[in-house]
Amino acid sequence: LHCFLRLHQQQTFNLLLIDVLDQRLPQPLKSVVGDVILVASLAFSCISENPSSRPTMDQGSKKLMGKSPLADQFPTIRLGQLF
């Protein structure tokens, strides 16, 4: 079971961010790509299995005020890069 979960986690980490976004919507404009990445990154950190690894409200709000260093890589960003 542990091996199966680890394999599933590796497969999830390798998914492209663009592939898990709602496909009914157009791709994000360049002007908001950084915001999309920040929100996705924060969302994944908020669902961490370990509660002590989850950000506080203060940490979350500060993260949303920042800029994503990955914005230029948007079409090729993998979910594993957001954790």
XYZ file of N, CA, C and O in Angstrom:
332
model
N 0.832 -1.198 0.000
C 0.000 0.000 0.000
C 0.873 1.257 0.000
O 0.603 2.196 -0.741
N 1.919 1.254 0.815
C 2.814 2.415 0.882
C 3.444 2.690 -0.481
O 3.541 3.834 -0.909
N 3.860 1.629 -1.173
C 4.466 1.788 -2.507
C 3.465 2.366 -3.487
O 3.794 3.210 -4.314
N 2.211 1.905 -3.393
C 1.163 2.415 -4.279
C 0.935 3.911 -4.032
O 0.848 4.700 -4.964
N 0.853 4.302 -2.776
C 0.639 5.710 -2.445
C 1.806 6.563 -2.915
O 1.620 7.665 -3.414
N 3.010 6.043 -2.776
C 4.199 6.783 -3.213
C 4.192 6.959 -4.730
O 4.501 8.025 -5.238
N 3.811 5.915 -5.455
C 3.722 5.989 -6.916
C 2.658 6.999 -7.315
O 2.881 7.832 -8.198
N 1.509 6.959 -6.666
C 0.433 7.912 -6.962
C 0.901 9.341 -6.705
O 0.634 10.243 -7.493
N 1.626 9.546 -5.617
C 2.135 10.876 -5.288
C 3.117 11.344 -6.362
O 3.074 12.498 -6.784
N 3.991 10.457 -6.831
C 4.953 10.828 -7.870
C 4.232 11.189 -9.159
O 4.605 12.138 -9.844
N 3.183 10.440 -9.502
C 2.416 10.735 -10.711
C 1.737 12.092 -10.586
O 1.704 12.864 -11.535
N 1.216 12.385 -9.411
C 0.563 13.670 -9.175
C 1.581 14.798 -9.283
O 1.307 15.828 -9.895
N 2.748 14.630 -8.703
C 3.784 15.658 -8.754
C 4.206 15.967 -10.183
O 4.647 17.061 -10.483
N 4.086 14.983 -11.071
C 4.514 15.169 -12.455
C 3.436 15.774 -13.353
O 3.715 16.114 -14.497
N 2.213 15.903 -12.860
C 1.151 16.525 -13.660
C 1.480 17.991 -13.914
O 2.026 18.674 -13.050
N 1.129 18.459 -15.086
C 1.302 19.882 -15.383
C 0.186 20.678 -14.730
O -0.978 20.260 -14.735
N 0.531 21.828 -14.176
C -0.469 22.703 -13.567
C -1.562 23.048 -14.575
O -2.743 23.012 -14.255
N -1.171 23.337 -15.780
C -2.129 23.746 -16.803
C -3.163 22.645 -17.075
O -4.305 22.923 -17.440
N -2.773 21.382 -16.855
C -3.689 20.264 -17.096
C -4.710 20.069 -15.980
O -5.714 19.388 -16.187
N -4.463 20.625 -14.802
C -5.419 20.466 -13.708
C -6.304 21.705 -13.523
O -7.218 21.691 -12.711
N -6.036 22.744 -14.290
C -6.917 23.916 -14.252
C -8.200 23.595 -15.011
O -8.219 22.718 -15.878
N -9.257 24.287 -14.701
C -10.551 24.077 -15.353
C -10.397 24.310 -16.860
O -10.128 25.426 -17.303
N -10.578 23.252 -17.629
C -10.385 23.316 -19.074
C -11.494 24.092 -19.794
O -11.356 24.437 -20.966
N -12.593 24.369 -19.082
C -13.687 25.143 -19.697
C -13.338 26.623 -19.797
O -13.951 27.357 -20.561
N -12.348 27.043 -19.020
C -11.925 28.444 -19.030
C -10.761 28.627 -19.988
O -9.972 27.707 -20.197
N -10.633 29.821 -20.551
C -9.442 30.061 -21.398
C -8.183 30.042 -20.532
O -8.244 30.251 -19.317
N -7.048 29.796 -21.163
C -5.788 29.834 -20.425
C -5.612 31.215 -19.819
O -6.004 32.218 -20.427
N -5.024 31.283 -18.624
C -4.826 32.588 -17.977
C -3.972 33.514 -18.839
O -3.035 33.078 -19.490
N -4.339 34.779 -18.811
C -3.546 35.785 -19.503
C -2.207 35.945 -18.799
O -2.088 35.693 -17.593
N -1.223 36.386 -19.546
C 0.123 36.565 -18.994
C 0.099 37.473 -17.758
O 0.876 37.280 -16.827
N -0.811 38.430 -17.743
C -0.879 39.384 -16.628
C -1.329 38.746 -15.311
O -1.096 39.310 -14.248
N -1.985 37.582 -15.356
C -2.465 36.946 -14.124
C -1.842 35.575 -13.862
O -2.182 34.927 -12.878
N -0.950 35.135 -14.730
C -0.326 33.823 -14.555
C 0.341 33.709 -13.188
O 0.195 32.695 -12.501
N 1.064 34.722 -12.762
C 1.719 34.694 -11.451
C 0.720 34.510 -10.327
O 0.974 33.763 -9.376
N -0.434 35.163 -10.429
C -1.471 35.028 -9.403
C -2.042 33.610 -9.377
O -2.292 33.047 -8.312
N -2.242 33.028 -10.547
C -2.757 31.656 -10.634
C -1.780 30.693 -9.959
O -2.186 29.818 -9.189
N -0.501 30.888 -10.207
C 0.520 30.029 -9.609
C 0.551 30.194 -8.094
O 0.616 29.210 -7.349
N 0.475 31.426 -7.617
C 0.478 31.667 -6.166
C -0.730 31.032 -5.489
O -0.601 30.402 -4.438
N -1.891 31.174 -6.079
C -3.108 30.597 -5.491
C -3.023 29.074 -5.482
O -3.366 28.426 -4.487
N -2.557 28.490 -6.579
C -2.417 27.032 -6.637
C -1.416 26.541 -5.595
O -1.675 25.561 -4.882
N -0.305 27.219 -5.486
C 0.715 26.844 -4.509
C 0.171 26.936 -3.084
O 0.383 26.034 -2.264
N -0.534 28.008 -2.797
C -1.120 28.174 -1.467
C -2.177 27.106 -1.204
O -2.230 26.529 -0.113
N -2.989 26.808 -2.196
C -4.028 25.781 -2.032
C -3.403 24.434 -1.677
O -3.872 23.743 -0.771
N -2.335 24.064 -2.374
C -1.686 22.790 -2.078
C -1.058 22.785 -0.696
O -1.088 21.763 -0.005
N -0.510 23.892 -0.264
C 0.081 23.922 1.076
C -1.014 23.857 2.157
O -0.774 23.330 3.232
N -2.202 24.332 1.846
C -3.301 24.306 2.813
C -3.908 22.916 2.999
O -4.589 22.672 3.992
N -3.674 22.028 2.049
C -4.239 20.678 2.176
C -3.177 19.652 2.561
O -3.381 18.449 2.413
N -2.071 20.116 3.080
C -1.016 19.208 3.533
C -1.573 18.239 4.568
O -2.406 18.607 5.400
N -1.111 16.992 4.506
C -1.562 15.986 5.472
C -1.182 16.361 6.899
O -1.903 16.066 7.839
N -0.059 17.006 7.052
C 0.450 17.391 8.366
C -0.067 18.789 8.707
O 0.370 19.770 8.103
N -0.971 18.910 9.680
C -1.526 20.220 10.022
C -0.482 21.268 10.381
O -0.655 22.444 10.072
N 0.625 20.861 10.986
C 1.637 21.846 11.366
C 2.410 22.363 10.153
O 3.112 23.365 10.246
N 2.257 21.695 9.005
C 2.906 22.155 7.771
C 2.041 23.154 7.012
O 2.509 23.778 6.065
N 0.790 23.264 7.398
C -0.109 24.193 6.713
C 0.196 25.632 7.123
O 0.553 25.890 8.270
N 0.062 26.564 6.189
C 0.370 27.956 6.536
C -0.702 28.567 7.444
O -1.866 28.169 7.416
N -0.275 29.519 8.240
C -1.230 30.286 9.038
C -1.924 31.285 8.107
O -1.491 31.481 6.959
N -2.957 31.927 8.578
C -3.633 32.948 7.771
C -2.662 34.072 7.427
O -2.668 34.585 6.310
N -1.823 34.440 8.383
C -0.846 35.499 8.144
C 0.146 35.085 7.050
O 0.430 35.860 6.143
N 0.652 33.865 7.139
C 1.590 33.375 6.119
C 0.917 33.310 4.743
O 1.520 33.663 3.731
N -0.328 32.841 4.726
C -1.068 32.745 3.471
C -1.293 34.097 2.828
O -1.088 34.270 1.621
N -1.677 35.075 3.625
C -1.927 36.405 3.061
C -0.627 37.044 2.566
O -0.611 37.713 1.536
N 0.474 36.797 3.276
C 1.767 37.333 2.829
C 2.206 36.674 1.523
O 2.751 37.330 0.647
N 1.941 35.376 1.404
C 2.302 34.674 0.178
C 1.534 35.248 -1.006
O 2.084 35.426 -2.090
N 0.273 35.552 -0.805
C -0.553 36.102 -1.884
C -0.134 37.514 -2.280
O -0.448 37.971 -3.377
N 0.583 38.194 -1.412
C 1.058 39.545 -1.717
C 2.346 39.508 -2.544
O 2.755 40.515 -3.090
N 2.959 38.324 -2.635
C 4.233 38.192 -3.332
C 4.067 37.958 -4.821
O 2.984 38.105 -5.393
N 5.169 37.594 -5.437
C 5.193 37.287 -6.864
C 5.758 35.886 -7.036
O 6.624 35.462 -6.290
N 5.270 35.199 -8.030
C 5.761 33.857 -8.292
C 7.001 33.899 -9.173
O 6.968 34.489 -10.255
N 8.074 33.245 -8.742
C 9.266 33.188 -9.591
C 9.086 32.239 -10.776
O 9.913 32.184 -11.662
N 7.974 31.499 -10.794
C 7.742 30.516 -11.847
C 6.870 31.031 -12.984
O 6.582 30.292 -13.923
N 6.452 32.280 -12.926
C 5.491 32.804 -13.907
C 5.955 32.625 -15.353
O 5.145 32.325 -16.226
N 7.233 32.768 -15.605
C 7.745 32.632 -16.973
C 7.705 31.194 -17.471
O 7.801 30.947 -18.660
N 7.567 30.254 -16.550
C 7.567 28.837 -16.912
C 6.162 28.250 -16.970
O 5.999 27.037 -17.050
N 5.135 29.075 -16.944
C 3.764 28.620 -16.739
C 3.345 27.373 -17.506
O 2.870 26.433 -16.891
N 3.485 27.302 -18.798
C 2.933 26.118 -19.464
C 3.626 24.813 -19.057
O 3.076 23.742 -19.237
N 4.817 24.904 -18.484
C 5.559 23.680 -18.168
C 5.715 23.425 -16.670
O 6.437 22.505 -16.278
N 5.035 24.181 -15.834
C 5.137 24.005 -14.382
C 4.427 22.714 -13.979
O 3.281 22.473 -14.351
N 5.115 21.900 -13.209
C 4.548 20.660 -12.700
C 4.079 20.885 -11.258
O 4.611 21.723 -10.536
N 3.064 20.119 -10.854
C 2.508 20.309 -9.513
C 3.576 20.149 -8.433
O 3.548 20.850 -7.429
N 4.523 19.261 -8.633
C 5.585 19.068 -7.659
C 6.416 20.315 -7.393
O 7.017 20.445 -6.332
N 6.426 21.235 -8.335
C 7.173 22.485 -8.150
C 6.433 23.455 -7.228
O 7.020 24.433 -6.771
N 5.179 23.201 -6.963
C 4.370 24.123 -6.160
C 4.365 23.785 -4.681
O 3.878 24.559 -3.878
N 4.898 22.628 -4.322
C 4.889 22.213 -2.920
C 6.101 22.737 -2.200
O 7.146 22.891 -2.697
